[in-house]
Amino acid sequence: MQQAQTAYQKQQWDEAERFALNAQRLAPQSAEVFSYLARIAQQKKQYANAESLARRGLSYAQTTAQKKVFWNTILQSAQQLKNQKTVAEASKQLQSL
């Protein structure tokens, strides 16, 4: 995961994605890995994929902070996709956290 974080910080999206996917194979239920994959997809303007990854990551999120990161990713992706229903859902979830 360290390599994915480093590549992400350098804005090397394809490289970060490759490292994160490798990390996912080792830890398929890691919320942190899904968080990185979702944010990388967002940076690559793959908003539907980012939302999907964030939703999958939510099922593994154990802390409020992790849940907020995922719901923010869902919110931002929905805004880019102009999906008002999902924007409303994410906003409501963020307010409840």
CSV table of C-alpha atoms in Angstrom, one decimal:
chain,number,residue,atom,x,y,z
A,1,MET,CA,0.0,0.0,0.0
A,2,GLN,CA,2.9,2.3,0.7
A,3,GLN,CA,3.9,2.2,-3.0
A,4,ALA,CA,0.3,3.1,-4.0
A,5,GLN,CA,0.3,6.0,-1.6
A,6,THR,CA,3.6,7.3,-2.9
A,7,ALA,CA,2.4,7.1,-6.5
A,8,TYR,CA,-0.9,8.8,-5.6
A,9,GLN,CA,1.0,11.7,-4.0
A,10,LYS,CA,3.0,12.0,-7.2
A,11,GLN,CA,-0.2,12.0,-9.2
A,12,GLN,CA,0.9,8.9,-11.0
A,13,TRP,CA,-2.7,7.5,-11.3
A,14,ASP,CA,-2.0,4.4,-13.4
A,15,GLU,CA,0.9,3.4,-11.2
A,16,ALA,CA,-1.0,4.1,-8.0
A,17,GLU,CA,-3.9,2.0,-9.4
A,18,ARG,CA,-1.6,-0.9,-10.2
A,19,PHE,CA,-0.1,-0.9,-6.7
A,20,ALA,CA,-3.5,-0.6,-5.1
A,21,LEU,CA,-4.9,-3.5,-7.1
A,22,ASN,CA,-2.0,-5.6,-6.0
A,23,ALA,CA,-2.7,-4.6,-2.4
A,24,GLN,CA,-6.4,-5.6,-2.9
A,25,ARG,CA,-5.3,-9.1,-4.0
A,26,LEU,CA,-3.5,-9.4,-0.7
A,27,ALA,CA,-6.2,-7.8,1.5
A,28,PRO,CA,-9.5,-8.1,-0.4
A,29,GLN,CA,-11.5,-6.7,2.5
A,30,SER,CA,-9.4,-3.6,3.2
A,31,ALA,CA,-11.3,-0.4,3.4
A,32,GLU,CA,-8.1,1.5,2.9
A,33,VAL,CA,-7.4,-0.2,-0.4
A,34,PHE,CA,-11.0,0.6,-1.7
A,35,SER,CA,-10.5,4.2,-0.5
A,36,TYR,CA,-7.4,4.6,-2.7
A,37,LEU,CA,-9.0,2.8,-5.7
A,38,ALA,CA,-12.1,5.0,-5.5
A,39,ARG,CA,-10.0,8.2,-5.2
A,40,ILE,CA,-7.7,7.1,-8.1
A,41,ALA,CA,-10.8,6.4,-10.2
A,42,GLN,CA,-12.0,9.9,-9.4
A,43,GLN,CA,-8.7,11.5,-10.4
A,44,LYS,CA,-9.0,9.5,-13.7
A,45,LYS,CA,-12.5,11.0,-14.2
A,46,GLN,CA,-14.0,7.5,-13.9
A,47,TYR,CA,-16.8,8.7,-11.7
A,48,ALA,CA,-19.2,5.8,-12.0
A,49,ASN,CA,-16.3,3.4,-11.1
A,50,ALA,CA,-15.3,5.7,-8.2
A,51,GLU,CA,-18.8,5.5,-6.8
A,52,SER,CA,-19.0,1.8,-7.2
A,53,LEU,CA,-15.6,1.3,-5.4
A,54,ALA,CA,-16.6,3.7,-2.6
A,55,ARG,CA,-19.8,1.7,-2.1
A,56,ARG,CA,-17.9,-1.5,-1.9
A,57,GLY,CA,-15.4,0.0,0.5
A,58,LEU,CA,-18.3,1.2,2.7
A,59,SER,CA,-19.1,-2.4,3.5
A,60,TYR,CA,-15.6,-2.8,5.0
A,61,ALA,CA,-15.4,0.6,6.7
A,62,GLN,CA,-15.2,0.3,10.5
A,63,THR,CA,-14.7,3.9,11.6
A,64,THR,CA,-16.8,7.0,11.1
A,65,ALA,CA,-13.8,8.6,9.5
A,66,GLN,CA,-13.6,5.9,6.9
A,67,LYS,CA,-17.3,6.1,6.2
A,68,LYS,CA,-17.0,9.9,5.7
A,69,VAL,CA,-14.3,9.4,3.2
A,70,PHE,CA,-16.4,7.0,1.2
A,71,TRP,CA,-19.5,9.1,1.4
A,72,ASN,CA,-17.6,12.1,0.3
A,73,THR,CA,-16.2,10.2,-2.7
A,74,ILE,CA,-19.8,9.1,-3.6
A,75,LEU,CA,-21.0,12.6,-3.2
A,76,GLN,CA,-18.3,14.1,-5.4
A,77,SER,CA,-18.7,11.4,-8.1
A,78,ALA,CA,-22.5,11.9,-8.1
A,79,GLN,CA,-22.1,15.6,-8.5
A,80,GLN,CA,-19.8,15.0,-11.5
A,81,LEU,CA,-22.4,12.6,-13.0
A,82,LYS,CA,-25.2,15.0,-12.2
A,83,ASN,CA,-27.0,12.3,-10.3
A,84,GLN,CA,-29.2,14.3,-7.9
A,85,LYS,CA,-30.7,11.2,-6.2
A,86,THR,CA,-27.2,9.9,-5.2
A,87,VAL,CA,-26.2,13.5,-4.2
A,88,ALA,CA,-29.1,13.6,-1.9
A,89,GLU,CA,-28.4,10.2,-0.5
A,90,ALA,CA,-24.7,10.9,0.1
A,91,SER,CA,-25.5,14.3,1.7
A,92,LYS,CA,-28.0,12.7,4.1
A,93,GLN,CA,-25.6,10.0,5.0
A,94,LEU,CA,-22.8,12.5,5.7
A,95,GLN,CA,-25.1,14.6,7.9
A,96,SER,CA,-25.9,11.5,10.0
A,97,LEU,CA,-22.3,10.7,10.6
